[in-house]
Coordinates of C-alpha atoms in Angstrom, one line a residue:
Chain A
Q9 CA 94.5 135.0 170.7
K10 CA 93.8 133.3 168.0
E11 CA 92.8 133.9 165.0
V12 CA 90.3 131.2 164.8
E13 CA 88.9 129.7 168.0
Q14 CA 86.2 126.6 168.0
N15 CA 85.3 124.4 170.7
S16 CA 87.4 121.5 170.1
G17 CA 85.7 119.4 171.8
P18 CA 84.7 115.6 171.6
L19 CA 81.2 117.0 170.9
S20 CA 77.9 114.3 171.4
V21 CA 75.0 114.3 169.9
P22 CA 72.0 111.9 170.3
E23 CA 70.6 110.3 166.7
G24 CA 68.3 113.0 164.8
A25 CA 69.0 115.7 167.4
I26 CA 71.1 119.0 166.0
A27 CA 74.3 119.6 166.4
S28 CA 75.6 122.7 167.4
L29 CA 79.7 124.3 166.3
N30 CA 81.0 127.4 166.4
C31 CA 83.3 129.6 165.6
T32 CA 84.8 132.7 166.8
Y33 CA 87.5 135.3 165.3
S34 CA 89.0 138.0 165.7
D35 CA 90.0 140.1 161.7
R36 CA 87.1 142.4 161.8
G37 CA 88.1 142.8 158.0
S38 CA 87.3 138.7 157.4
Q39 CA 85.4 138.2 153.9
S40 CA 84.9 134.8 153.7
F41 CA 83.5 131.8 155.6
F42 CA 84.2 128.3 155.1
W43 CA 82.6 124.5 157.4
Y44 CA 84.6 121.7 155.9
R45 CA 84.5 118.6 157.3
Q46 CA 87.2 116.0 158.1
Y47 CA 86.7 111.8 158.6
S48 CA 89.5 110.6 160.1
G49 CA 92.2 110.2 158.0
K50 CA 90.9 111.9 154.6
S51 CA 91.0 115.3 153.6
P52 CA 88.7 118.4 154.1
E53 CA 85.7 118.3 152.8
L54 CA 83.8 122.0 151.4
I55 CA 80.4 121.5 152.8
M56 CA 79.6 125.3 153.8
S57 CA 80.3 129.0 152.6
I58 CA 78.6 131.8 153.3
Y59 CA 80.0 135.1 152.9
S60 CA 77.3 138.0 154.5
N61 CA 75.2 138.2 157.6
G62 CA 72.4 135.8 158.0
D63 CA 71.9 132.3 157.1
K64 CA 71.9 129.6 154.5
E65 CA 71.6 127.1 154.1
D66 CA 71.9 123.7 152.2
G67 CA 69.8 120.4 152.9
R68 CA 70.6 119.5 156.4
F69 CA 73.8 122.3 156.8
T70 CA 72.6 126.1 158.6
A71 CA 75.4 128.0 158.4
Q72 CA 75.0 131.1 160.3
L73 CA 76.5 134.7 159.7
N74 CA 76.9 137.4 162.4
K75 CA 80.4 139.8 161.6
A76 CA 79.2 142.3 164.5
S77 CA 79.4 139.3 166.8
Q78 CA 82.3 137.7 165.3
Y79 CA 80.8 134.0 165.2
V80 CA 80.1 131.9 162.1
S81 CA 78.8 128.7 163.7
L82 CA 76.6 125.5 161.9
L83 CA 73.9 124.0 162.6
I84 CA 73.6 120.4 161.4
R85 CA 69.7 118.4 161.3
D86 CA 68.5 114.5 161.5
S87 CA 72.1 114.0 162.9
Q88 CA 73.3 111.1 161.7
P89 CA 75.8 108.9 162.8
S90 CA 77.7 109.4 159.0
D91 CA 77.9 113.1 160.0
S92 CA 80.9 111.5 162.9
A93 CA 83.6 113.8 162.1
T94 CA 85.5 116.6 162.7
Y95 CA 84.4 120.1 160.9
L96 CA 87.0 123.2 160.8
C97 CA 85.9 125.8 160.9
A98 CA 88.1 128.5 158.3
I99 CA 87.7 132.2 157.5
T100 CA 90.1 134.4 154.5
G101 CA 91.1 137.8 155.7
Q102 CA 90.3 141.1 153.3
G103 CA 92.4 141.0 150.6
A104 CA 93.3 137.6 151.6
Q105 CA 93.0 134.3 149.7
K106 CA 94.2 131.8 151.7
L107 CA 92.9 130.7 154.7
V108 CA 92.6 130.2 158.0
F109 CA 91.7 128.0 160.3
G110 CA 90.0 126.5 163.6
Q111 CA 91.2 123.4 165.6
G112 CA 88.5 121.8 164.3
T113 CA 85.9 120.6 166.3
R114 CA 84.9 116.7 167.1
L115 CA 81.4 115.7 166.5
T116 CA 80.8 112.8 167.3
I117 CA 76.6 111.6 167.0
N118 CA 75.7 108.8 169.3
P119 CA 72.7 105.9 167.1
Chain B
S19 CA 85.1 122.0 141.4
A20 CA 88.6 120.4 140.2
V21 CA 89.6 117.0 140.9
I22 CA 93.2 117.0 142.2
S23 CA 95.3 113.9 142.9
Q24 CA 98.9 113.4 144.9
K25 CA 101.3 111.3 144.8
P26 CA 102.5 109.7 147.1
S27 CA 99.6 109.5 148.7
R28 CA 101.7 108.6 151.8
D29 CA 105.6 107.5 152.3
I30 CA 108.3 106.4 155.2
C31 CA 111.3 108.9 155.4
Q32 CA 115.1 108.5 157.1
R33 CA 116.2 111.0 158.5
G34 CA 117.7 113.9 156.3
T35 CA 116.5 113.0 152.8
S36 CA 114.3 114.5 151.6
L37 CA 111.0 113.9 149.2
T38 CA 108.9 115.4 146.5
I39 CA 105.2 115.4 146.4
Q40 CA 103.3 115.6 143.5
C41 CA 99.9 117.7 143.2
Q42 CA 97.8 117.6 139.6
V43 CA 94.9 119.5 139.6
D44 CA 92.2 118.0 136.3
S45 CA 91.7 121.9 135.1
Q46 CA 93.9 124.9 134.4
V47 CA 93.9 126.6 138.2
T48 CA 95.4 130.1 138.4
M49 CA 96.3 129.2 143.1
M50 CA 97.4 126.4 144.7
F51 CA 98.0 126.0 148.1
W52 CA 100.3 123.7 149.7
Y53 CA 99.4 123.2 153.8
R54 CA 100.5 120.8 156.3
Q55 CA 98.2 119.0 158.9
Q56 CA 100.6 117.7 161.6
P57 CA 99.3 115.2 163.5
G58 CA 95.8 115.9 165.7
Q59 CA 96.6 119.8 164.3
S60 CA 94.2 121.5 162.2
L61 CA 95.7 123.3 158.7
T62 CA 98.8 125.1 157.6
L63 CA 99.6 127.3 155.0
I64 CA 102.7 126.5 154.4
A65 CA 103.0 128.8 150.4
T66 CA 101.0 129.7 148.2
A67 CA 102.2 128.7 144.0
N68 CA 101.3 131.0 141.4
Q69 CA 102.1 130.2 137.7
G70 CA 105.0 131.9 136.5
S71 CA 105.8 133.0 139.9
E72 CA 107.9 132.6 143.0
A73 CA 105.4 131.0 145.2
T74 CA 105.1 133.3 148.8
Y75 CA 105.6 130.9 152.0
E76 CA 104.4 131.7 154.7
S77 CA 105.6 132.8 158.3
G78 CA 107.6 129.6 160.2
F79 CA 108.1 128.8 156.1
V80 CA 111.6 129.3 153.9
I81 CA 111.7 127.9 150.4
D82 CA 115.4 126.1 152.2
K83 CA 113.2 123.7 153.4
F84 CA 110.2 123.7 151.5
P85 CA 111.0 124.3 147.7
I86 CA 107.8 124.3 145.4
S87 CA 107.6 124.2 141.8
R88 CA 104.7 125.6 139.8
P89 CA 105.8 125.1 136.0
N90 CA 102.2 124.8 134.8
L91 CA 98.4 125.4 135.8
T92 CA 97.7 122.5 136.5
F93 CA 100.7 121.1 138.4
S94 CA 102.9 121.6 141.5
T95 CA 105.6 119.6 143.7
L96 CA 106.9 120.5 147.2
T97 CA 109.4 119.0 148.5
V98 CA 110.3 118.8 152.2
S99 CA 113.8 118.6 152.3
N100 CA 116.5 118.3 155.3
M101 CA 113.4 115.8 156.4
S102 CA 113.3 115.2 160.3
P103 CA 110.7 113.2 162.2
E104 CA 109.2 116.9 163.1
D105 CA 108.6 116.8 160.0
S106 CA 106.7 114.0 159.9
S107 CA 102.5 115.4 158.8
I108 CA 99.7 115.9 156.6
Y109 CA 100.5 117.8 153.5
L110 CA 97.5 118.6 151.9
C111 CA 97.6 120.6 148.6
S112 CA 94.3 122.1 147.5
V113 CA 92.8 124.5 144.8
E114 CA 90.6 127.7 144.2
G115 CA 87.9 126.9 142.3
G116 CA 84.1 125.7 142.0
E117 CA 80.7 127.8 140.1
A118 CA 82.4 131.0 138.5
R119 CA 79.2 133.0 141.0
D120 CA 81.7 131.4 144.0
Y121 CA 85.5 131.6 141.9
L122 CA 85.8 135.7 143.8
Y123 CA 84.7 133.6 146.9
N124 CA 87.9 131.8 147.8
E125 CA 86.4 128.4 147.5
Q126 CA 89.3 126.0 148.2
F127 CA 88.9 122.5 147.5
F128 CA 92.0 120.2 149.0
G129 CA 93.1 116.6 146.7
P130 CA 93.7 113.6 149.1
G131 CA 97.4 113.8 150.7
T132 CA 100.0 112.7 151.0
R133 CA 101.3 111.1 154.2
L134 CA 104.8 111.2 155.5
T135 CA 106.8 109.6 158.3
V136 CA 109.9 110.0 159.7
L137 CA 111.8 108.2 160.6

């Protein structure tokens, strides 16, 4: 089992709809959870961090964490074509500072 | 967050040669990280570089192949040695940093990357 798993997609969502991206992880001791956005040919850009169970909202983005079920998700409301990118889930384990990345989900927003 | 630059942004190299990639940060940071992103793949950590100590390598990466220097708190280099086509990747450095309240929580920010092609 991979440490961090994401559906590679592609995920296609119409403009204005909600895009839902999911990530599961295997290490119950994981402490910090991140979502990065990566445009083609660019480096990853941190868009959300979440550390506690529940929801965290930032503009059109909402991160959701459920440690009991070992999943973290990212919701993008009012999706725009500019949201089309690969979204990477990354996690740090207990006592560790290194990031472990999922394979990424390619998201396409259709006008 | 810190501003991170990398040099070169891209290079095409011949098999058997070595390339040194530089990473410069505009503020002092304790930890710097080097990642590799192979074509169509996600990111894999190569090593963690702390100033004043030897780099810590992840499983599958060795110092002879990927020597790292960390001479001060704003700079690091990664050398890809004796290159083969399998080393063709994007190499990224990252640093921890952000608002003070987040510093304990391992947020990492990435440089623009170095795209390496080995022929």
